[in-house]
Coordinates of C-alpha atoms and ligand atoms in Angstrom, one line a residue:
X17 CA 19.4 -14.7 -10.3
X18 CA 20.2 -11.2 -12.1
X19 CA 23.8 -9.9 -11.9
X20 CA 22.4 -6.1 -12.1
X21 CA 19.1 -4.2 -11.3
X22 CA 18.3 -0.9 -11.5
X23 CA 15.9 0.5 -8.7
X24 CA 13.0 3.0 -10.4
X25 CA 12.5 4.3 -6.9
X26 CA 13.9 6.4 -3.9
X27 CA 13.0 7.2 -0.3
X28 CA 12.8 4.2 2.6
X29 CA 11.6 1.5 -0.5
X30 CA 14.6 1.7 -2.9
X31 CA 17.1 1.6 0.2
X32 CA 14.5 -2.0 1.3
X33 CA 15.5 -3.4 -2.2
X34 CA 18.6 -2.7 -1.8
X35 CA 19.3 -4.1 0.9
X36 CA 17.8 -7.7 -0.1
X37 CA 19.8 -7.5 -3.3
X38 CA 23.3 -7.1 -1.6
X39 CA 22.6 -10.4 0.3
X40 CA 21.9 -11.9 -2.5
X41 CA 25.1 -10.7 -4.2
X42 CA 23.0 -8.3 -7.3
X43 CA 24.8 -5.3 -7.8
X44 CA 22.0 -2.2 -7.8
X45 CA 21.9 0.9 -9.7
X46 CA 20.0 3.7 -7.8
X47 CA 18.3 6.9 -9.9
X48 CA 18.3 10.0 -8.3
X49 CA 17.1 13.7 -9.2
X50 CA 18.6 17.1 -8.1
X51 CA 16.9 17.1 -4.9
X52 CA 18.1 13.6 -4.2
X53 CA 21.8 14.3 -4.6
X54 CA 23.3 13.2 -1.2
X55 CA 19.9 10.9 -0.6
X56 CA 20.2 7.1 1.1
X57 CA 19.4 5.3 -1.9
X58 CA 22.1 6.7 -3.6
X59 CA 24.9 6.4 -1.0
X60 CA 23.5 2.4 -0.4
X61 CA 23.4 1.4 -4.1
X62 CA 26.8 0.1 -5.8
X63 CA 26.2 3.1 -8.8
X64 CA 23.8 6.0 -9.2
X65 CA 22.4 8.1 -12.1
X66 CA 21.1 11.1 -12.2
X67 CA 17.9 11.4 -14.4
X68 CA 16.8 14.8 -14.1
X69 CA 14.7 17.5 -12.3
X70 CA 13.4 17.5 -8.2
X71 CA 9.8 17.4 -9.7
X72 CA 8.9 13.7 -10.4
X73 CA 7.9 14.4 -13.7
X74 CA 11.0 15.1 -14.7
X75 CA 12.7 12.3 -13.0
X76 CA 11.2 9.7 -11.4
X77 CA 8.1 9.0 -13.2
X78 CA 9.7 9.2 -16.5
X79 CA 10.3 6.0 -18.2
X80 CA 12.4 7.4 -21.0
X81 CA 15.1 8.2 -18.8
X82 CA 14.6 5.4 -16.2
X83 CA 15.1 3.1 -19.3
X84 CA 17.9 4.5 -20.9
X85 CA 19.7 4.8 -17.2
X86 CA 19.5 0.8 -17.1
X87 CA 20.7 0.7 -20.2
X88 CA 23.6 3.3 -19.8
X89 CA 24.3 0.5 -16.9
X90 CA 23.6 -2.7 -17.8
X91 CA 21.2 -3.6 -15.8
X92 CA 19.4 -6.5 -16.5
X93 CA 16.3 -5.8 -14.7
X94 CA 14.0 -2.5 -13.3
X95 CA 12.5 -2.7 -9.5
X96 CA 10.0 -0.1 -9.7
X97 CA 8.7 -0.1 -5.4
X98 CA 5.7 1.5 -5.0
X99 CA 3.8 5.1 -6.5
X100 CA 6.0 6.2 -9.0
X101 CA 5.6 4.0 -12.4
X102 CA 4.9 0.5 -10.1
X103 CA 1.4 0.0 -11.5
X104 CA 2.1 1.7 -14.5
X105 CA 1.4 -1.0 -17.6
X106 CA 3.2 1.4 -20.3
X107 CA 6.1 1.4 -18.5
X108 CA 6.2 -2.5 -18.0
X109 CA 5.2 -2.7 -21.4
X110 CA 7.9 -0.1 -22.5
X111 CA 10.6 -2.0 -20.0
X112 CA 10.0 -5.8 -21.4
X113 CA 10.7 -3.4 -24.9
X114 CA 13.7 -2.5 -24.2
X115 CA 14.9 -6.4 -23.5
X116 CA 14.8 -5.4 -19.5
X117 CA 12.8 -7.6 -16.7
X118 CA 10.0 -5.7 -15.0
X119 CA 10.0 -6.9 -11.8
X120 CA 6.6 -7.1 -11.1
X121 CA 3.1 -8.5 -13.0
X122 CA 2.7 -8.5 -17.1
X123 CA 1.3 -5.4 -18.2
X124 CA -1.6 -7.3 -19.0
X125 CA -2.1 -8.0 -15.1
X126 CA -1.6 -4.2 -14.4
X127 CA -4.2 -3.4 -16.8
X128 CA -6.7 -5.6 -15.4
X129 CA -6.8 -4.5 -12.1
X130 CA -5.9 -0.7 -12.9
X131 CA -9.7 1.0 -13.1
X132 CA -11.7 0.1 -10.1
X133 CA -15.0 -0.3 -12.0
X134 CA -13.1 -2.8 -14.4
X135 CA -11.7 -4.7 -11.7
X136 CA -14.5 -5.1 -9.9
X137 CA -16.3 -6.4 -13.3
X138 CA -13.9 -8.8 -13.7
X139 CA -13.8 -10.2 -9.9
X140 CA -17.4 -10.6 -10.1
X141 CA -16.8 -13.1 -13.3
X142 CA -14.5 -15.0 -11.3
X143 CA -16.8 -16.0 -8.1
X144 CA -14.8 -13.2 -6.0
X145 CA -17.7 -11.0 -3.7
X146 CA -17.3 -7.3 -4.3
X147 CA -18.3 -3.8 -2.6
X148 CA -22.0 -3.7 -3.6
X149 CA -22.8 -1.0 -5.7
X150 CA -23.0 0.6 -9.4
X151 CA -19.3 0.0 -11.7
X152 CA -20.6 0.0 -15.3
X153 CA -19.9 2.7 -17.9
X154 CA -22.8 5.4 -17.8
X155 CA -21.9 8.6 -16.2
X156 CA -24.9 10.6 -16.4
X157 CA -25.7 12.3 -13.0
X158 CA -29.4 11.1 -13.5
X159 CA -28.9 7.4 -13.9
X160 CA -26.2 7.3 -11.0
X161 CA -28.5 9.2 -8.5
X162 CA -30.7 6.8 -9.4
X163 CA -28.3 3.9 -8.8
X164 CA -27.4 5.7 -5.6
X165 CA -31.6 5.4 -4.5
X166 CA -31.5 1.3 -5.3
X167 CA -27.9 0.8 -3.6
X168 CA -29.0 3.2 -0.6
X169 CA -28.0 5.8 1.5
X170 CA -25.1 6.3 2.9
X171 CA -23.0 5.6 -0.7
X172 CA -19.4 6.2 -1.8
X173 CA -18.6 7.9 -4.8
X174 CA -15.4 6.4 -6.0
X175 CA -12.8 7.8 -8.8
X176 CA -12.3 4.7 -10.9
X177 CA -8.7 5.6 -11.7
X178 CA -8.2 6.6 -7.7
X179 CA -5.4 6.1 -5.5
X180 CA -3.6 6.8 -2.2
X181 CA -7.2 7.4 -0.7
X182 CA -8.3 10.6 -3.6
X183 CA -11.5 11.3 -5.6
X184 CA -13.5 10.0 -2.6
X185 CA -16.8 11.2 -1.5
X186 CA -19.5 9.8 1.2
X187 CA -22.8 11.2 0.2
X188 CA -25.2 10.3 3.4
X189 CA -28.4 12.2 1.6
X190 CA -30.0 12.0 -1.9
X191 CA -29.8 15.9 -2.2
X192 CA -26.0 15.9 -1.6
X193 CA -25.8 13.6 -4.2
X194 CA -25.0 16.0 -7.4
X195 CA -22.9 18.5 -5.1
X196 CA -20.6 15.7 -3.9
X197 CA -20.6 14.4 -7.6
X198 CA -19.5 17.1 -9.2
X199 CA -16.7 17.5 -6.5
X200 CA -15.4 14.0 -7.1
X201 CA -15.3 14.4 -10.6
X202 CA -14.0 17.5 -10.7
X203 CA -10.8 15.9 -8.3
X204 CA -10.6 12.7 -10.5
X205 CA -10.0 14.8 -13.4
X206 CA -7.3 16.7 -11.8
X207 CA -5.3 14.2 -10.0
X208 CA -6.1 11.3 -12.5
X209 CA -6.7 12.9 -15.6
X210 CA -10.0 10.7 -15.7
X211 CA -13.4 11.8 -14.1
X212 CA -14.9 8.7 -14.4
X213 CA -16.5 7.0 -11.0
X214 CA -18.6 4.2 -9.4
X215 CA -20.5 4.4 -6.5
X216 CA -20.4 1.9 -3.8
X217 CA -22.8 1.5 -0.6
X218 CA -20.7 3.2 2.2
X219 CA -20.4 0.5 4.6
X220 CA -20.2 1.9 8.8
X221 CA -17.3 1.1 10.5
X222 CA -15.8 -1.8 8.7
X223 CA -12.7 -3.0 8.5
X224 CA -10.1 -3.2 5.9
X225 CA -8.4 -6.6 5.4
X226 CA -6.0 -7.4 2.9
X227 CA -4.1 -10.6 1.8
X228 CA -0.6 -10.9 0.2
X229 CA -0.3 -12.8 -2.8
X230 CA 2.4 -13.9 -4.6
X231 CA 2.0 -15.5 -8.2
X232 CA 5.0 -17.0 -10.7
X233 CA 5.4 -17.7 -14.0
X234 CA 4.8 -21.3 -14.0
X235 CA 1.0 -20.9 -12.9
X236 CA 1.6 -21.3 -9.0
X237 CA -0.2 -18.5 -6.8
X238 CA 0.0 -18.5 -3.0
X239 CA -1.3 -16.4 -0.3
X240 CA 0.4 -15.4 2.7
X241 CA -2.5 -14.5 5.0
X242 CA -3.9 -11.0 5.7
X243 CA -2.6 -7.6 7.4
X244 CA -5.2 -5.3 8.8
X245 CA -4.9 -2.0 7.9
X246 CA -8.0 -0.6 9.2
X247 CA -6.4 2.3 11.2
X248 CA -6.8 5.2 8.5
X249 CA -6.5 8.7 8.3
X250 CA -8.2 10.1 5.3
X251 CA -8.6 7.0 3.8
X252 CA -4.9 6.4 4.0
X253 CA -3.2 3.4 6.5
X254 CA -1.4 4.6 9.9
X255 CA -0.7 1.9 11.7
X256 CA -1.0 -2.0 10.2
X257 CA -0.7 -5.4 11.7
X258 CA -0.8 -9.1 10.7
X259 CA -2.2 -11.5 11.5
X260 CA -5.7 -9.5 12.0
X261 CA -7.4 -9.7 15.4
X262 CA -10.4 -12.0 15.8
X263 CA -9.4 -13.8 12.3
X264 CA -10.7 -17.3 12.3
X265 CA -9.4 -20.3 10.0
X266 CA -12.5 -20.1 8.4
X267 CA -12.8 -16.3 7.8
X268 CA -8.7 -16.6 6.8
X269 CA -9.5 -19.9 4.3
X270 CA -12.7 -18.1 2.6
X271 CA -10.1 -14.5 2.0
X272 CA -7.3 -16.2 1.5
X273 CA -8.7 -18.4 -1.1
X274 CA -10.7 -15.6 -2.9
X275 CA -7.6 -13.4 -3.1
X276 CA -5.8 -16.6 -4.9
X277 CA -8.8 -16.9 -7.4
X278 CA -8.7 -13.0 -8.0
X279 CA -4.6 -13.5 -8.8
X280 CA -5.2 -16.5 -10.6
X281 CA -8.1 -14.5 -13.3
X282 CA -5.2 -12.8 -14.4
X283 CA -2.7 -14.5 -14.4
X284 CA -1.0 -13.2 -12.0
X285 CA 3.1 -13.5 -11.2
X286 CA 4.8 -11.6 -8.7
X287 CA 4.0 -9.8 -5.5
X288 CA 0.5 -8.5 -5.0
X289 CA -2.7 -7.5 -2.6
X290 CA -5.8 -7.8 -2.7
X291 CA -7.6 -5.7 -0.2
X292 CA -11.2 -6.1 0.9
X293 CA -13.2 -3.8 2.8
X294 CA -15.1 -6.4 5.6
X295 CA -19.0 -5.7 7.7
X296 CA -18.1 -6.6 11.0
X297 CA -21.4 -5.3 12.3
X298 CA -22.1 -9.3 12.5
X299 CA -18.5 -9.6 13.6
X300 CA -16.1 -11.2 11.3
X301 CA -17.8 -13.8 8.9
X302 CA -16.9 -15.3 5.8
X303 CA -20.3 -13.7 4.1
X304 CA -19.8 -10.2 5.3
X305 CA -16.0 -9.3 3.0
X306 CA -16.0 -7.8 -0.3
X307 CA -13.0 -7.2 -2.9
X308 CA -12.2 -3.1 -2.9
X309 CA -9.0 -3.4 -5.2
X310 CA -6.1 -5.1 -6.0
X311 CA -2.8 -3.6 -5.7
X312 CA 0.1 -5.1 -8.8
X313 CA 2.9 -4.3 -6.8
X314 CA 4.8 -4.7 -3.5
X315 CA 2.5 -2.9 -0.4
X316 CA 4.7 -0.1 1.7
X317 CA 3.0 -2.5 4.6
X318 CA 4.5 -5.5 3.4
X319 CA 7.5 -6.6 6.2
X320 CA 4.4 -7.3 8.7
X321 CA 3.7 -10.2 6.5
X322 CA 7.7 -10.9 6.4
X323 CA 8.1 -10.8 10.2
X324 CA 5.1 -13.4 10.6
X325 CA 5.5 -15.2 7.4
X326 CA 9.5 -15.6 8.0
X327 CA 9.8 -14.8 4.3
X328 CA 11.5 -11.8 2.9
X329 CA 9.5 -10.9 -0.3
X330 CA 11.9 -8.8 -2.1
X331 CA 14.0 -12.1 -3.0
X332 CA 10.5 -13.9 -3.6
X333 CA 9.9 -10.9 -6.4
X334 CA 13.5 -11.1 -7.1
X335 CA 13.5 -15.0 -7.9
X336 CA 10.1 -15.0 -9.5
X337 CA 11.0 -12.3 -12.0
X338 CA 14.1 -14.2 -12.5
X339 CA 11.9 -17.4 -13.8
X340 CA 12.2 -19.4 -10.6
X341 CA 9.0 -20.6 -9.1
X342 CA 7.7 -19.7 -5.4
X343 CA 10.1 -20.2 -2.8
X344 CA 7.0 -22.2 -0.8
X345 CA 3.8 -24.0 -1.6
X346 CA 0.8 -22.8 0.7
X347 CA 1.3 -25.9 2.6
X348 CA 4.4 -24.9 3.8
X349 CA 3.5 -21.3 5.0
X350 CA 2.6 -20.7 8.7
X351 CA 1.7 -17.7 10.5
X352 CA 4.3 -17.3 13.8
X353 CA 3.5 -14.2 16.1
X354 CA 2.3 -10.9 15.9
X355 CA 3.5 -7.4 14.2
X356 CA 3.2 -3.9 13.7
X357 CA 4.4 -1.8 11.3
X358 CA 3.6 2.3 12.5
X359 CA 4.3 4.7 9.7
X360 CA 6.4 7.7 10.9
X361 CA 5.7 10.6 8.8
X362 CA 6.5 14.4 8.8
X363 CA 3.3 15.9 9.2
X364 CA 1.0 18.0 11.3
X365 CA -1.7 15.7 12.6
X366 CA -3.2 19.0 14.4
X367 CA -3.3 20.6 10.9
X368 CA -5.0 17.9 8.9
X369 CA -2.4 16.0 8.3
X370 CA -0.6 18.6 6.2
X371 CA 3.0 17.5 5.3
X372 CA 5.7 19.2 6.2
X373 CA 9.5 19.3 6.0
X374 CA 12.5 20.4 7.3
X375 CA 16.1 19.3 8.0
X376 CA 16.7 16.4 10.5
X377 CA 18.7 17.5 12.8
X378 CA 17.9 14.8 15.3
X379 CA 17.0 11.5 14.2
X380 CA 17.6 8.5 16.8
X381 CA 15.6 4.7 16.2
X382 CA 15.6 2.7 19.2
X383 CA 17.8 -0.6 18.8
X384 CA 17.3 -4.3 19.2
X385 CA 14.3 -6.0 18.5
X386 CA 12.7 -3.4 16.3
X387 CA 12.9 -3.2 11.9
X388 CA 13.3 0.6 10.9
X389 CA 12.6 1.1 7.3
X390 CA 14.2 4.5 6.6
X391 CA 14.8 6.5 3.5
X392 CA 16.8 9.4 5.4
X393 CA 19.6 10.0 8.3
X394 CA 20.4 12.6 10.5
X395 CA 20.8 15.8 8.4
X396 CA 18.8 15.0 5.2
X397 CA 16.2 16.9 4.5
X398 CA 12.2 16.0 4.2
X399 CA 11.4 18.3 0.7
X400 CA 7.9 19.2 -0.7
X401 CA 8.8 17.3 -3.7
X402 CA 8.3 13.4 -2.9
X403 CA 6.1 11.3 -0.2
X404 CA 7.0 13.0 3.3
X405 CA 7.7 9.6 4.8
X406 CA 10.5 9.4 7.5
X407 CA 10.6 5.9 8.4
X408 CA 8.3 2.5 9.2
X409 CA 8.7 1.1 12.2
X410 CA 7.8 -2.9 12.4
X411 CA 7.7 -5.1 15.8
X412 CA 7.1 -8.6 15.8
X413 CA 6.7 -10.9 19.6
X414 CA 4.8 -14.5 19.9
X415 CA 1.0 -12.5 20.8
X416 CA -0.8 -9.0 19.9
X417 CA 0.0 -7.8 23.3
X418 CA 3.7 -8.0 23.3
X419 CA 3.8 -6.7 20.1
X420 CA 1.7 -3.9 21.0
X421 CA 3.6 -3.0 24.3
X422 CA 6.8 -3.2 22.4
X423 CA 5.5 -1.0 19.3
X424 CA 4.2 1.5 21.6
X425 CA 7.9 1.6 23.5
X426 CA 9.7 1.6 20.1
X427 CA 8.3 4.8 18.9
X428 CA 8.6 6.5 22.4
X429 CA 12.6 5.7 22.0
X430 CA 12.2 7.5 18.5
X431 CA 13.9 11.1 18.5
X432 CA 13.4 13.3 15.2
X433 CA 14.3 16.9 15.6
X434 CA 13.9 19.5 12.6
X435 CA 10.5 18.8 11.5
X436 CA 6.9 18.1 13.1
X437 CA 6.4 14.6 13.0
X438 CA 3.0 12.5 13.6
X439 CA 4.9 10.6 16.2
X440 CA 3.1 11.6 19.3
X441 CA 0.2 10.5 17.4
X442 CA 1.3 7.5 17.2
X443 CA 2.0 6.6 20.3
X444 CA -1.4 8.1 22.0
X445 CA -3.1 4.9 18.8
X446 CA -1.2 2.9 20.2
X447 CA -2.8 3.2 23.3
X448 CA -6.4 3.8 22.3
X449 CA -8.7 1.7 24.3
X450 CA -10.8 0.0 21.0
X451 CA -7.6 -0.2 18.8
X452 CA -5.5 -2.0 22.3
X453 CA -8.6 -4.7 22.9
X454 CA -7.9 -5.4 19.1
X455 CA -11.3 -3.8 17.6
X456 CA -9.5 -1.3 15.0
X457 CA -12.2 0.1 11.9
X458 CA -11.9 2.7 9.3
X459 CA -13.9 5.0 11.3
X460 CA -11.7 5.2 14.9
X461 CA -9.0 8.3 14.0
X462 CA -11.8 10.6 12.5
X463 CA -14.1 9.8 15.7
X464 CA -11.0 10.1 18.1
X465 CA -10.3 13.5 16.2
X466 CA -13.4 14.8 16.8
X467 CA -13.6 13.1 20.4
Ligands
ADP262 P1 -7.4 3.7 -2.8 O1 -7.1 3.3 -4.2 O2 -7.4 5.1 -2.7 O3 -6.6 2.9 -1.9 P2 -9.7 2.0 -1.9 O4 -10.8 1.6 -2.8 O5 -8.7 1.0 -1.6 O6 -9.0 3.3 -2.6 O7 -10.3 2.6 -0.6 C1 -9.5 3.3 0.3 C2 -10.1 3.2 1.7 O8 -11.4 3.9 1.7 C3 -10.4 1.8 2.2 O9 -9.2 1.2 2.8 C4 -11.5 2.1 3.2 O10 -11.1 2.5 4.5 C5 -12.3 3.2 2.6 N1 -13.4 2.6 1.8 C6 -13.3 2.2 0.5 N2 -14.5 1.8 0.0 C7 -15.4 1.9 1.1 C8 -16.8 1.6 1.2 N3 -17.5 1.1 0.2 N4 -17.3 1.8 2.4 C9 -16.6 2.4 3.4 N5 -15.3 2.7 3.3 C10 -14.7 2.5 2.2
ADP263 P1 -0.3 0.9 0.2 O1 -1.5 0.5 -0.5 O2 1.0 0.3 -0.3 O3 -0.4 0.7 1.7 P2 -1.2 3.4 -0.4 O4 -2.4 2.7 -1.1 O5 -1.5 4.3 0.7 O6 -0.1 2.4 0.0 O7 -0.4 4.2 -1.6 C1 0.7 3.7 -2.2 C2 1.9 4.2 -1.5 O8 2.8 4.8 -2.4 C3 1.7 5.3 -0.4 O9 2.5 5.1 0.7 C4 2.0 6.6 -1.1 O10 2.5 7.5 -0.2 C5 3.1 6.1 -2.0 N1 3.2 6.9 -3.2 C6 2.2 7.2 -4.0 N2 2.6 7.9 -5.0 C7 4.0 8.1 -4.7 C8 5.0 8.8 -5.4 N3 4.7 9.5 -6.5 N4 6.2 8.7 -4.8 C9 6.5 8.0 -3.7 N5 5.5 7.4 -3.1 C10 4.3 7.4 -3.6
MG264 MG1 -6.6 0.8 -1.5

């Protein structure tokens, strides 16, 4: 096990890590910027450095300075959580350079999976089904409205390079079809500095479906079931729980093992998802899922898959990068329960979702029996600078309805004063009829919205 780590993170993730590190008796180093001064991550860590600017540019997403901060201390090894540089292959690349363990995949295995068309390439070469649709190289508008024609209406247009849910467009008409091009291109560029896309067919109501992998360095890959994440605003996750209601052993056996056989194409070591998007107009059969992407890193939804795996997956990334092998074979994994993880942001769900901020005056968690994942206490502030998330919220009981009933009372025992908050949202999904009898899709907030 490493002595020393450095954590290239901040916010509810960095304070996670640190937290499985002091029980395992590593000493952590916390970066912060200006705006992150008096922040969580730096009070919790054993030493802090300060790398720069509020804008993440300046601080956390540049590896120069991250580097030479775990050098300054010693560190033997770089965390890097999730956004910032976590599926960034020159910075693992750059890391391993500088004699440092990146916690995480090779950069080889970053690269693979980075570009969606490439991916998807790939998965298709290893027997994995994906979204159906057009991911090869040409870009001219002709030849993709043509592609669009043979796929059929409705498609997604799909930034290659996308993320956090950006550079999407459903086009349900052949003469939207340029319009709707043009506008995901022209968002690609900006937010990814690469305009290229693919186009899927735009499947109604499905559901997303994702399984945890985990991979070391000695060739063993395991699976640790799925989490449904199919409660989306914007293409982003709300609310997510594991296992996923209605799964069969069959449905779970054909993911499961496809997810393994996309980790194992490249190699894969360390924590990482594969997410599928799944046709449950049939309901849910092992013929109707398709790989979307796969994510090289640790998920922000991961502890549902801790509360019902009983495993925490910070030491499994912690040993594995280390050079120890799993901590379980797939034989010895079980599935015990039901959880929820709610994400509690600071946001105006009546305006869009549009973030906001603000000083916490208030902030109270309800205590016993629920995990609270928080990045700030009472009297930090929410800035425009990084992810506006307050806290998560996980629940875990013996069946869906207990876990439901106590999720829903958890976040009505949450107080946050100082800044709008999605929390009253929250608690009227957790009570929505189709999302309650277990039928969650893609599809539910938008039609609630508009309800
Ligand atoms: P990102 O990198 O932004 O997470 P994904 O490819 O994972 O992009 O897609 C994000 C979300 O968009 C999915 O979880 C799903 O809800 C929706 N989505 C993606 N592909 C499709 C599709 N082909 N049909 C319908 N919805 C889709
Ligand atoms: P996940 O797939 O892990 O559920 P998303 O696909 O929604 O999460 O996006 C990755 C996560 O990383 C999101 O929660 C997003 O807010 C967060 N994230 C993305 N970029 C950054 C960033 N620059 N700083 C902090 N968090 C980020
Ligand atoms: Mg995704």
């Amino acid at each position: 096990m490493f002595s020393k780590i450095l954590i290239a993170n901040r916010g509810e993730i960095a304070c996670r890590i640190i937290r499985t590190a002091r029980r395992l008796g590593v000493r952590t180093v916390a970066v912060y910027s200006d705006a992150d001064i008096g922040a969580m991550h730096v009070a919790l860590a054993d030493e802090a450095i300060h790398i720069g600017a509020a804008a993440a540019g300046e601080s956390y997403l540049s590896k120069e300075k991250i580097i030479a901060a775990a050098g300054r201390a010693n560190a033997e090894a770089i965390h890097p959580g999730y956004g910032f540089l976590s599926e960034n292959a020159d910075f693992a690349e750059a890391v391993e350079k500088a004699g440092l363990v990146f916690i995480g995949p090779s950069p080889g295995s970053i690269r693979a999976m980075g570009l969606k068309d490439a991916a998807k390439a790939l998965m298709e070469r290893a027997g994995v089904p994906v979204v159906p649709g057009y991911h090869g190289e040409r870009q001219e508008p002709g030849f993709l409205i043509e592609q669009a024609g043979s796929i059929g209406f409705p498609v997604l247009i799909k930034a290659r390079a996308g993320g956090g849910g950006k550079g999407m467009r459903r086009v349900d008409r052949p003469d939207d079809f340029p319009a709707a091009l043009e506008a995901a291109k022209r968002e690609a560029k900006s937010a990814f500095g690469d305009d290229a896309v693919l186009i899927e067919k735009y499947l109604i109501q499905p559901r997303h479906i994702e399984i945890q992998v985990f991979g070391d360095s000695q060739g063993n890959v395991v699976h640790l079931f799925e989490r449904d994440c199919s409660l989306q605003r914007r293409h982003q996750k709300v609310i997510e729980e594991a296992p996923a209601p209605g799964m069969t052993q069959e449905m779970r056996s054909a993911m499961g093992g496809a997810a393994v056989r996309a980790a194992r194409a490249i190699d894969y070591r360390g924590a990482g998802t594969v997410e599928f998007i799944v046709d449950v107009s049939d309901g849910l059969s092992p013929d109707h899922f398709f790989f979307m992407e796969m994510n090289t890193r640790l998920q922000v939804e991961h502890p549902v898959t801790e509360a019902i795996a009983g495993v925490d997956l910070v030491e499994w990334q912690l040993r594995i990068a280390g050079g120890e092998p799993l901590p379980k074979t797939q034989a010895e994994l079980a599935i015990n329960g039901w959880a929820f993880e709610a994400r509690i942001y600071a946001e105006d769900p009546s305006r869009g979702f549009l973030p906001a901020t603000g000083t916490l005056s208030h902030l109270r968690f309800p205590d016993g029996d629920v995990r609270i994942d928080a990045g700030v206490r009472e009297g930090d502030s929410i800035t425009p600078h990084y992810d506006p998330l307050i806290a998560k919220l996980t629940v875990h009981a013996p069946d869906r309805p207990a876990a439901l009933a106590r999720l829903t009372r958890a976040l009505e025992q949450t107080q946050v004063a100082g800044t709008t908050t999605n929390l009253d949202f929250l608690i009227r999904l957790s009570r929505q009829p189709d999302f309650f009898a277990g039928r969650p899709d893609t599809g539910l907030i938008d039609r609630e919205a508009e309800a």
